mmCIF file of C-alpha atoms and ligand atoms in Angstrom:
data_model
loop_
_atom_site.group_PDB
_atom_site.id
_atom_site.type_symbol
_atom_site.label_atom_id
_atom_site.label_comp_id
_atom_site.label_asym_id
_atom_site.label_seq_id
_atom_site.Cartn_x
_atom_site.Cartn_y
_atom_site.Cartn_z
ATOM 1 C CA UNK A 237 9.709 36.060 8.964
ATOM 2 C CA UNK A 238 12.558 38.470 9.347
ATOM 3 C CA UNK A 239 15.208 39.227 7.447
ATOM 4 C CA UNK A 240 15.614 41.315 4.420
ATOM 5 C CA UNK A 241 12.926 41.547 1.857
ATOM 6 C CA UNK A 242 12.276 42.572 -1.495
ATOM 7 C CA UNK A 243 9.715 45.184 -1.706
ATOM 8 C CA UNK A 244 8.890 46.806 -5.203
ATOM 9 C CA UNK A 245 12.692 46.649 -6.639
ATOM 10 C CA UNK A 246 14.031 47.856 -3.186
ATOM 11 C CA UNK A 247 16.365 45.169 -0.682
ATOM 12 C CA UNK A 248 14.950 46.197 3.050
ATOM 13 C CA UNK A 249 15.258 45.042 6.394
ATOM 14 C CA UNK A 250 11.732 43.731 7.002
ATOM 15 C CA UNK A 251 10.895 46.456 9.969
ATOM 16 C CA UNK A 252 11.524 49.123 7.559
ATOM 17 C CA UNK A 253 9.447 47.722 4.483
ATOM 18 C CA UNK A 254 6.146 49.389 3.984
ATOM 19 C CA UNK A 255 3.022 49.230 1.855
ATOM 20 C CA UNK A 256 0.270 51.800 1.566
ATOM 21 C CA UNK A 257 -2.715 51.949 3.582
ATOM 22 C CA UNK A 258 -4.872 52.261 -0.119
ATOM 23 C CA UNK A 259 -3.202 48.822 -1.560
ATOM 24 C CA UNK A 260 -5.940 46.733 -2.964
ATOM 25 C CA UNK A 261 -3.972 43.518 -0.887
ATOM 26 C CA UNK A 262 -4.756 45.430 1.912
ATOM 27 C CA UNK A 263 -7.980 45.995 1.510
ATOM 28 C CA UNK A 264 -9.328 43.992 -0.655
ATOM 29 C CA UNK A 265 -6.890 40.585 -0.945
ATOM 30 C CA UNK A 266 -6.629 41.549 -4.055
ATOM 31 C CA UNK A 267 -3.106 39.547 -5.058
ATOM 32 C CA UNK A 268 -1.939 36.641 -5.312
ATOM 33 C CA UNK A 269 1.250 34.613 -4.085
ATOM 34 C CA UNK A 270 3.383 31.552 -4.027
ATOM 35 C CA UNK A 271 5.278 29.612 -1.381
ATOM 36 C CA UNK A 272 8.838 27.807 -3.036
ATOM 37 C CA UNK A 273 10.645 25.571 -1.427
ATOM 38 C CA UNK A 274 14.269 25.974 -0.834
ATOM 39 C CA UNK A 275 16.669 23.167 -0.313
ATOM 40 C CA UNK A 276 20.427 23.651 0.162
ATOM 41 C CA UNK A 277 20.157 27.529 -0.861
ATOM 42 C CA UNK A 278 18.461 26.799 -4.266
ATOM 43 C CA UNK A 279 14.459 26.795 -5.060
ATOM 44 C CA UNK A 280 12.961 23.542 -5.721
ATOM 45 C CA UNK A 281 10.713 22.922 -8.645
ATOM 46 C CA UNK A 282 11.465 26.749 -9.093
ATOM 47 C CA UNK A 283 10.118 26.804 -12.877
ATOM 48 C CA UNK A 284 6.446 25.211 -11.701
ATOM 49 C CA UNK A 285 6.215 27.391 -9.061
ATOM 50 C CA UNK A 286 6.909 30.266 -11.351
ATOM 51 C CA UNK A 287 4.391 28.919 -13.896
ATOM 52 C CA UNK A 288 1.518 28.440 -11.897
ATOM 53 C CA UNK A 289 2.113 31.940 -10.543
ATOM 54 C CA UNK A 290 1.970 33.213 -14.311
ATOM 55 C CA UNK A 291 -0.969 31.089 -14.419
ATOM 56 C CA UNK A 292 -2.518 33.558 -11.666
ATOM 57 C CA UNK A 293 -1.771 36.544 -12.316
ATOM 58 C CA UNK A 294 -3.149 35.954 -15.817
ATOM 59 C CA UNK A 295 -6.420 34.733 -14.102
ATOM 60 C CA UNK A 296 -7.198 38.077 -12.361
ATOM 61 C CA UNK A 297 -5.879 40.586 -14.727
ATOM 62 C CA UNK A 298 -2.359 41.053 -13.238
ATOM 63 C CA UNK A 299 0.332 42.316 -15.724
ATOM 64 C CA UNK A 300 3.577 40.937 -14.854
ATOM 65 C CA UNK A 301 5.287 42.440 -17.222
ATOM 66 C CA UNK A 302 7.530 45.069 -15.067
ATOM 67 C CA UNK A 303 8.100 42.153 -12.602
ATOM 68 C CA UNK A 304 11.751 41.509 -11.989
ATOM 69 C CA UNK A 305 13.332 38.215 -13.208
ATOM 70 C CA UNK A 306 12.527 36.000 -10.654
ATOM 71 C CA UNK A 307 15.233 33.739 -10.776
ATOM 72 C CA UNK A 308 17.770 36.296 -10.390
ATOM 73 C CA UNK A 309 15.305 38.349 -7.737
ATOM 74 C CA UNK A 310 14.762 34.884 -5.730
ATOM 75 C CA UNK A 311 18.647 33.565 -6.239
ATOM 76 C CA UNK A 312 19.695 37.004 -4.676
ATOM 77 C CA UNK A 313 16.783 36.875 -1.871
ATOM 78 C CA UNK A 314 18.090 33.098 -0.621
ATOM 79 C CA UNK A 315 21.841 34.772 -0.584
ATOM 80 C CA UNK A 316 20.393 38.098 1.461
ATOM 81 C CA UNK A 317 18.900 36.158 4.631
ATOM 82 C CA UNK A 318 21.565 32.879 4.249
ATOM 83 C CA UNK A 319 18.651 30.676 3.661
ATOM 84 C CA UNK A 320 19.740 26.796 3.554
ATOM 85 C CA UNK A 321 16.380 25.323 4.316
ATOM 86 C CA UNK A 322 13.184 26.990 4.025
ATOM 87 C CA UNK A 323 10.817 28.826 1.792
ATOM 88 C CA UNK A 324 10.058 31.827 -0.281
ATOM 89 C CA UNK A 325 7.355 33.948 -0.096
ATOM 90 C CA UNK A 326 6.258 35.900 -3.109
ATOM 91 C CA UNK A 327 2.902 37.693 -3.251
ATOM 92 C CA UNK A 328 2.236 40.291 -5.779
ATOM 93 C CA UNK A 329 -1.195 42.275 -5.390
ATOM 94 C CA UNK A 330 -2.566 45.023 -7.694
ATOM 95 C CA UNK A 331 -1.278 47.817 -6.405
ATOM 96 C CA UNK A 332 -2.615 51.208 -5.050
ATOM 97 C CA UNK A 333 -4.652 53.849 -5.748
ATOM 98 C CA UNK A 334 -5.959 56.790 -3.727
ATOM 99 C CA UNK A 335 -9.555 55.741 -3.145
ATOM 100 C CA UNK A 336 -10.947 52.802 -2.130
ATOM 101 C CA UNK A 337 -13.549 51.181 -4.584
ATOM 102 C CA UNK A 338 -14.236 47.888 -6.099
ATOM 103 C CA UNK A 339 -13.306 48.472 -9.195
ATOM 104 C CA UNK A 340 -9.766 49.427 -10.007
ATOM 105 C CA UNK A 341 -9.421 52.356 -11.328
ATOM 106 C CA UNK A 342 -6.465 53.890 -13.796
ATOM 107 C CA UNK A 343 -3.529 51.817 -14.715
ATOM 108 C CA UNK A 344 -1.767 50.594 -11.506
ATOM 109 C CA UNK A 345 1.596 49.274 -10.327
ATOM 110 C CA UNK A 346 1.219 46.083 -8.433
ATOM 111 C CA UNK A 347 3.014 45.830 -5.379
ATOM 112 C CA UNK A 348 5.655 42.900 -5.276
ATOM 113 C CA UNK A 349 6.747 41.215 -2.242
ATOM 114 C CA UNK A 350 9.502 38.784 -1.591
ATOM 115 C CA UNK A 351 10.432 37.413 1.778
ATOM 116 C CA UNK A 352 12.107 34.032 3.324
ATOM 117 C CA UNK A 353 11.531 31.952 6.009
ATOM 118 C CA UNK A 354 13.493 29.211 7.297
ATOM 119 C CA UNK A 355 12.966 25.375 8.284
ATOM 120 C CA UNK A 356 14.351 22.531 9.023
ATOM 121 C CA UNK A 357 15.077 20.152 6.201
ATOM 122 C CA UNK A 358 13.999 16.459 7.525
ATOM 123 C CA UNK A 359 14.560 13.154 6.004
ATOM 124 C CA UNK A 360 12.445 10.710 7.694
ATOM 125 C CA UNK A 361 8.466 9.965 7.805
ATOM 126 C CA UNK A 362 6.298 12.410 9.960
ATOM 127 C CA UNK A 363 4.122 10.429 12.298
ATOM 128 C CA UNK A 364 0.561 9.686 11.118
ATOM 129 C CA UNK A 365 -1.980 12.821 11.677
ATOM 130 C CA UNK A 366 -5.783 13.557 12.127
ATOM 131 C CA UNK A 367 -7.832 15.149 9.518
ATOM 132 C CA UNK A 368 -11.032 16.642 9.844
ATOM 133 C CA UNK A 369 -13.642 16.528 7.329
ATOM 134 C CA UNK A 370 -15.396 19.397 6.993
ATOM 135 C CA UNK A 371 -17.572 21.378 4.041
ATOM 136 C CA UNK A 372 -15.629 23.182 1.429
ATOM 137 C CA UNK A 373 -17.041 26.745 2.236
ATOM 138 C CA UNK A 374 -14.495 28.373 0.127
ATOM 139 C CA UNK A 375 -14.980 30.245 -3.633
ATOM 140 C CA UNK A 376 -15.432 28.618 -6.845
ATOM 141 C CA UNK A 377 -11.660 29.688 -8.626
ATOM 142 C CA UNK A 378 -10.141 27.409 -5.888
ATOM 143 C CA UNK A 379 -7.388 27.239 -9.354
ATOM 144 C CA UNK A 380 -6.386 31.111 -8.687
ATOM 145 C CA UNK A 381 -3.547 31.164 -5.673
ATOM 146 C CA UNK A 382 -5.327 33.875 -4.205
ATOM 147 C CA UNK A 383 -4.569 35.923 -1.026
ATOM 148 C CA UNK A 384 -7.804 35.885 0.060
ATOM 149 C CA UNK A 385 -7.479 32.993 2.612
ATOM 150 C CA UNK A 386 -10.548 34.264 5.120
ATOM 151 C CA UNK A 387 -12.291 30.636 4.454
ATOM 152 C CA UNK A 388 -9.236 28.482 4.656
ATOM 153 C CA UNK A 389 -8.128 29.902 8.107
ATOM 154 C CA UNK A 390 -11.629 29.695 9.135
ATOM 155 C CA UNK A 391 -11.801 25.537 8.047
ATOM 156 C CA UNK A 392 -8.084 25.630 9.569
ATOM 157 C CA UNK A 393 -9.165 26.698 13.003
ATOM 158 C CA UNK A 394 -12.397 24.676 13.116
ATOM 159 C CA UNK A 395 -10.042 21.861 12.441
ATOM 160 C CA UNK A 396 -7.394 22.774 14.845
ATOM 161 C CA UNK A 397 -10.499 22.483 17.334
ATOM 162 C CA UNK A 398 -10.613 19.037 17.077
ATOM 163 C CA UNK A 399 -6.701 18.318 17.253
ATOM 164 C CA UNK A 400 -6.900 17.742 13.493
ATOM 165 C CA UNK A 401 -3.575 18.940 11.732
ATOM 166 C CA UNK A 402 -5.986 19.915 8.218
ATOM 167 C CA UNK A 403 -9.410 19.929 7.266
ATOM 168 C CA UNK A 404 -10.208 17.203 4.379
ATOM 169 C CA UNK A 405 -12.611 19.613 2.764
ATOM 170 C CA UNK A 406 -15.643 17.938 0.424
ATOM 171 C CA UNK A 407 -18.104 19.453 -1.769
ATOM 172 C CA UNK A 408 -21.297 17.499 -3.072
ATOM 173 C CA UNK A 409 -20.171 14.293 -1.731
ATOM 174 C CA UNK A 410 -16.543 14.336 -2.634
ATOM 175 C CA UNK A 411 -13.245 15.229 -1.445
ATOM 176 C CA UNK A 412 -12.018 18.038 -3.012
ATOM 177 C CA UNK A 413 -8.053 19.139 -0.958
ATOM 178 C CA UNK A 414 -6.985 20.346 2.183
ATOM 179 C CA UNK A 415 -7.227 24.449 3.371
ATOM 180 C CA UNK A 416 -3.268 24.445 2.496
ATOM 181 C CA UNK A 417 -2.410 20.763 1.086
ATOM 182 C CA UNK A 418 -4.292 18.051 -1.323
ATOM 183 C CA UNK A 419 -5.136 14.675 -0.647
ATOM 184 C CA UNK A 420 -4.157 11.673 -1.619
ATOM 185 C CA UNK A 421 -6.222 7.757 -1.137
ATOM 186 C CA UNK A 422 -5.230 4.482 -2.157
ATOM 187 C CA UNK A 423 -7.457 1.846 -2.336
ATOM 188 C CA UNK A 424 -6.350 -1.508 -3.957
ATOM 189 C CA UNK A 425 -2.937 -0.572 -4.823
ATOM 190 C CA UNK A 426 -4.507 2.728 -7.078
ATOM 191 C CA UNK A 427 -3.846 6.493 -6.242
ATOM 192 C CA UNK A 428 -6.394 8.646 -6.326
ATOM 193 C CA UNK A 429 -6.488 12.408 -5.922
ATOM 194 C CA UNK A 430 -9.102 15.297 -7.107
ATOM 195 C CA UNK A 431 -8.854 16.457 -11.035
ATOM 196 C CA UNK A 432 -7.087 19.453 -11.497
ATOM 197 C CA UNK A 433 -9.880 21.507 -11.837
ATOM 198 C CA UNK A 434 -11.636 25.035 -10.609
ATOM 199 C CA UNK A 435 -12.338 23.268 -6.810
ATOM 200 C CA UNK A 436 -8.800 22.561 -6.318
ATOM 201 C CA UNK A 437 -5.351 24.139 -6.013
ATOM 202 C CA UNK A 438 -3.114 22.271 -8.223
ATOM 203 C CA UNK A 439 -0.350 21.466 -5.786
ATOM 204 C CA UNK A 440 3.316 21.599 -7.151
ATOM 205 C CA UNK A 441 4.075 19.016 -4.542
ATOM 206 C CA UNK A 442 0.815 17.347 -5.882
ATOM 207 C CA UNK A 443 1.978 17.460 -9.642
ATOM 208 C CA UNK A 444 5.635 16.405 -8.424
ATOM 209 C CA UNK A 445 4.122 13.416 -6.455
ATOM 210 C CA UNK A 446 2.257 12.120 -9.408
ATOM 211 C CA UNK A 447 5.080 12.394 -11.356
ATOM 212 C CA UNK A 448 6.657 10.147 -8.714
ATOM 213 C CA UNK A 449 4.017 7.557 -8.464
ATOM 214 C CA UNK A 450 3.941 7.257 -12.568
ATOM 215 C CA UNK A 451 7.849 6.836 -12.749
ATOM 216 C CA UNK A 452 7.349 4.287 -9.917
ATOM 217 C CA UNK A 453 4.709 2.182 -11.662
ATOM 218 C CA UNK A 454 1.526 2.736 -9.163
ATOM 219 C CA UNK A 455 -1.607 3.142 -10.784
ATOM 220 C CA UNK A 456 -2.536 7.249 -10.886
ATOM 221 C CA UNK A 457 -6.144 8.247 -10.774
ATOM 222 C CA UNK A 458 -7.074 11.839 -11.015
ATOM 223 C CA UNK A 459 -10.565 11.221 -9.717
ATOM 224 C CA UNK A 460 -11.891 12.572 -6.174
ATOM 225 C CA UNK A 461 -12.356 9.689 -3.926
ATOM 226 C CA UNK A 462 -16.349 9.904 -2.223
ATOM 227 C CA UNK A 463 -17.069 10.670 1.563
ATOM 228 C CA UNK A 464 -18.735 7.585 1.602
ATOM 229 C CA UNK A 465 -15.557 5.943 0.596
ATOM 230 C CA UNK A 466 -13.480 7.264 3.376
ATOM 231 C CA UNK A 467 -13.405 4.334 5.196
ATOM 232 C CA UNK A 468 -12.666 1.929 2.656
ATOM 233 C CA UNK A 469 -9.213 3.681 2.090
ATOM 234 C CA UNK A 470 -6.559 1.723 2.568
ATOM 235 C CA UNK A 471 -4.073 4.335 2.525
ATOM 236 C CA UNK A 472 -4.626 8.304 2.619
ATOM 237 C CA UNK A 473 -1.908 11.108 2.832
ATOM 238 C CA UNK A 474 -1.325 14.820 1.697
ATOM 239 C CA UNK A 475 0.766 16.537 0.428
ATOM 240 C CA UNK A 476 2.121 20.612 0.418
ATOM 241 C CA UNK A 477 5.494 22.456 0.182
ATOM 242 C CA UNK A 478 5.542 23.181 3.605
ATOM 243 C CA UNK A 479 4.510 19.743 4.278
ATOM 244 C CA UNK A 480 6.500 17.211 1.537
ATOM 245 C CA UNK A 481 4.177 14.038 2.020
ATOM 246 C CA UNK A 482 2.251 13.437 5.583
ATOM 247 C CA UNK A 483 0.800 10.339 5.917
ATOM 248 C CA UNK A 484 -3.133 10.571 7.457
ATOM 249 C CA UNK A 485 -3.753 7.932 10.025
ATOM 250 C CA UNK A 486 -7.537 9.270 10.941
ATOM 251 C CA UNK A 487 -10.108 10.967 9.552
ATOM 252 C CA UNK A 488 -12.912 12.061 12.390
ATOM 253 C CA UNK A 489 -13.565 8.772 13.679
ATOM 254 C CA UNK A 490 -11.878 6.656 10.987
ATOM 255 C CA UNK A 491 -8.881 4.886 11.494
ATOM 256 C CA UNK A 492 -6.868 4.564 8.246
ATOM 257 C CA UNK A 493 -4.062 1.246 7.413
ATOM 258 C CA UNK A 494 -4.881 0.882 11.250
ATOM 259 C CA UNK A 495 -3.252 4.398 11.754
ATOM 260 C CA UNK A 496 0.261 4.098 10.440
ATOM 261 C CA UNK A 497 2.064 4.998 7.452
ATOM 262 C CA UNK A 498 0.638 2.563 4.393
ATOM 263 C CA UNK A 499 3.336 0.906 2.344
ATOM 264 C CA UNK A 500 2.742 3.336 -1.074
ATOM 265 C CA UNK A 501 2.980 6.678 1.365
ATOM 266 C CA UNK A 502 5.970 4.937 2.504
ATOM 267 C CA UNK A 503 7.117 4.265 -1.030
ATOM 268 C CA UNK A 504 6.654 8.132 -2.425
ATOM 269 C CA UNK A 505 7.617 9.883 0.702
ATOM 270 C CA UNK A 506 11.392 7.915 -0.088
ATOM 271 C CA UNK A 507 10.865 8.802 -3.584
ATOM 272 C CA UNK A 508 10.179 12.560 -2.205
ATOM 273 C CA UNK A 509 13.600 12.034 -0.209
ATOM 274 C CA UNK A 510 15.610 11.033 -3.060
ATOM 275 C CA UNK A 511 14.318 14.194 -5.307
ATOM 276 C CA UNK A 512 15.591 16.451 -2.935
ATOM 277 C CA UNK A 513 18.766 14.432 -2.120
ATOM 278 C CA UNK A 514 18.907 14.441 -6.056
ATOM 279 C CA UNK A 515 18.189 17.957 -6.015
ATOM 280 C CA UNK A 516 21.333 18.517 -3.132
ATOM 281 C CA UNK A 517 23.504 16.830 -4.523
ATOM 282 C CA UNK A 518 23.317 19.165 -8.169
ATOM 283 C CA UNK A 519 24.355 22.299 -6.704
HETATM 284 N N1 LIG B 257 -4.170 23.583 -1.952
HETATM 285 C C1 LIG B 257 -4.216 24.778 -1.336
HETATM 286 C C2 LIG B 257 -5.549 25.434 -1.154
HETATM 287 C C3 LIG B 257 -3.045 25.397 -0.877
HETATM 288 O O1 LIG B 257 -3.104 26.595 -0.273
HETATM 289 C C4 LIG B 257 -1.821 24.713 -1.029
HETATM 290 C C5 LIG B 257 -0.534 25.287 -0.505
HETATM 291 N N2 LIG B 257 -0.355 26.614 -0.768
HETATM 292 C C6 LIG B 257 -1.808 23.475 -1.677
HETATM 293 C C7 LIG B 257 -3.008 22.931 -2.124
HETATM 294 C C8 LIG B 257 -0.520 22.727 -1.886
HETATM 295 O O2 LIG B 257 0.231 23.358 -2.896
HETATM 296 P P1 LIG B 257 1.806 23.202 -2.991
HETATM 297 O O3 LIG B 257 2.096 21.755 -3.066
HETATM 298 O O4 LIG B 257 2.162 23.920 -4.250
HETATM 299 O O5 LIG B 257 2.382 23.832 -1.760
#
């Protein structure tokens, strides 16, 4: 990420934008963020992004009250650094005080970042990856975008060991999301995909998918598909911002729809496609 950012009300070239040593992100991951995507120069799903990121803040105490208007802040951010394809990154953390302890002390002044970074916008179906299963080690308030992603890019690089592209993380026999992405399984022409609940983060692309597969007529369930059930699937995929809608081919040892993209994947990653063309063409 380069560019120029948005650092507490001030537009800097990223070199020259500085936090202090005593912020409570620093020290503490004390923050939280979101990750938008950006087609054509305009945020996508912009107001669910910006919900769940109320949703957040509100969880650990965060008044966002002196926060700029984010549509204007983000609008002005994608004009700054030229950004056609890509994402935002906005991460907000509670802000600094002159000691370090625990509890925050006084009334403080979160610290607000906003930066870009680009990528290519693609319109076909990304080749069937590897998953690999592994424990859900993380917190409990899985809900809360936090910053503090210690566990996740520990489950990420155990997975990365094993030429999987994600862990498929499950806790007490079933499948709760990815370290950056949820899952999705189809079994008998049904979707499944874990409750939005305390164990999960409640994709946008998640939410946007479902929305998909309803207007599309395929069976939605929001129930966690078991371990034990992995190799029934007939389908699995996930999906993220970063990430639109991968289809998963193999999980471990367990070759899924015989490792290629199932005909429902197929069917929502189009769908996916034509939201954004949709989304394109409105500007
Ligand atoms: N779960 C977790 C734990 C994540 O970090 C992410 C991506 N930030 C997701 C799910 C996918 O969310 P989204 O579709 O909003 O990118």
């Amino acid at each position: 990420m380069a560019g120029t950012v948005y650092l507490n009300g001030q537009w800097l070239p990223a070199a020259q934008a500085q936090v202090s040593v005593f912020d409570r992100g620093f020290l503490f991951a004390d923050g939280v963020y979101e990750v938008i995507p950006v087609y054509g120069g305009r945020a996508f799903l912009l107001d669910e992004h910006l919900a769940r990121l109320q949703r957040s803040l509100q969880a650990i105490g965060i008044d966002g009250n002196d926060a700029p208007s984010w549509p204007t802040c983000i609008a002005q951010l994608i004009a700054k650094n030229k950004l056609e394809h890509g994402t935002v990154y906005l991460q907000i953390t509670r802000g600094s005080s002159n000691q370090r302890t625990h509890l925050p002390t006084g009334s403080l002044q979160p610290t607000i970042l906003l930066m870009t970074q680009s990528a290519p916008l693609h319109w076909g179906t990304p080749v069937p990856a590897k998953a690999a299963l592994l424990e859900d080690i993380r917190w409990l308030r899985c809900d809360i975008k936090s910053i503090s992603l210690l566990g996740s890019i520990l489950l990420k690089q155990s997975a990365q060991e094993q030429h999987a592209i994600e862990p498929m993380l499950h806790r007490d026999g079933t499948i709760t999301e990815g370290a950056a992405s949820n899952y999705f399984g189809v079994k008998n022409g049904v979707l499944y995909t874990a409750p939005a609940n305390h164990l999960i983060l409640a994709g946008i692309t998640r939410n946007w998918v479902l929305k998909l597969a309803r207007g599309s007529d395929i069976e939605v369930r929001e129930e966690a598909f078991r371990v034990d059930e992995l190799s029934q699937l007939d389908e699995c995929f996930l999906t993220s911002t970063s990430r639109e809608v991968q289809p998963i081919g193999r999980i471990d040892d367990i070759i899924i729809n015989s490792g290629g993209c199932g005909p429902i994947t197929q069917q929502l990653i189009e769908a996916f496609h034509n939201s954004k063309r949709h989304h394109l063409g409105m500007q």
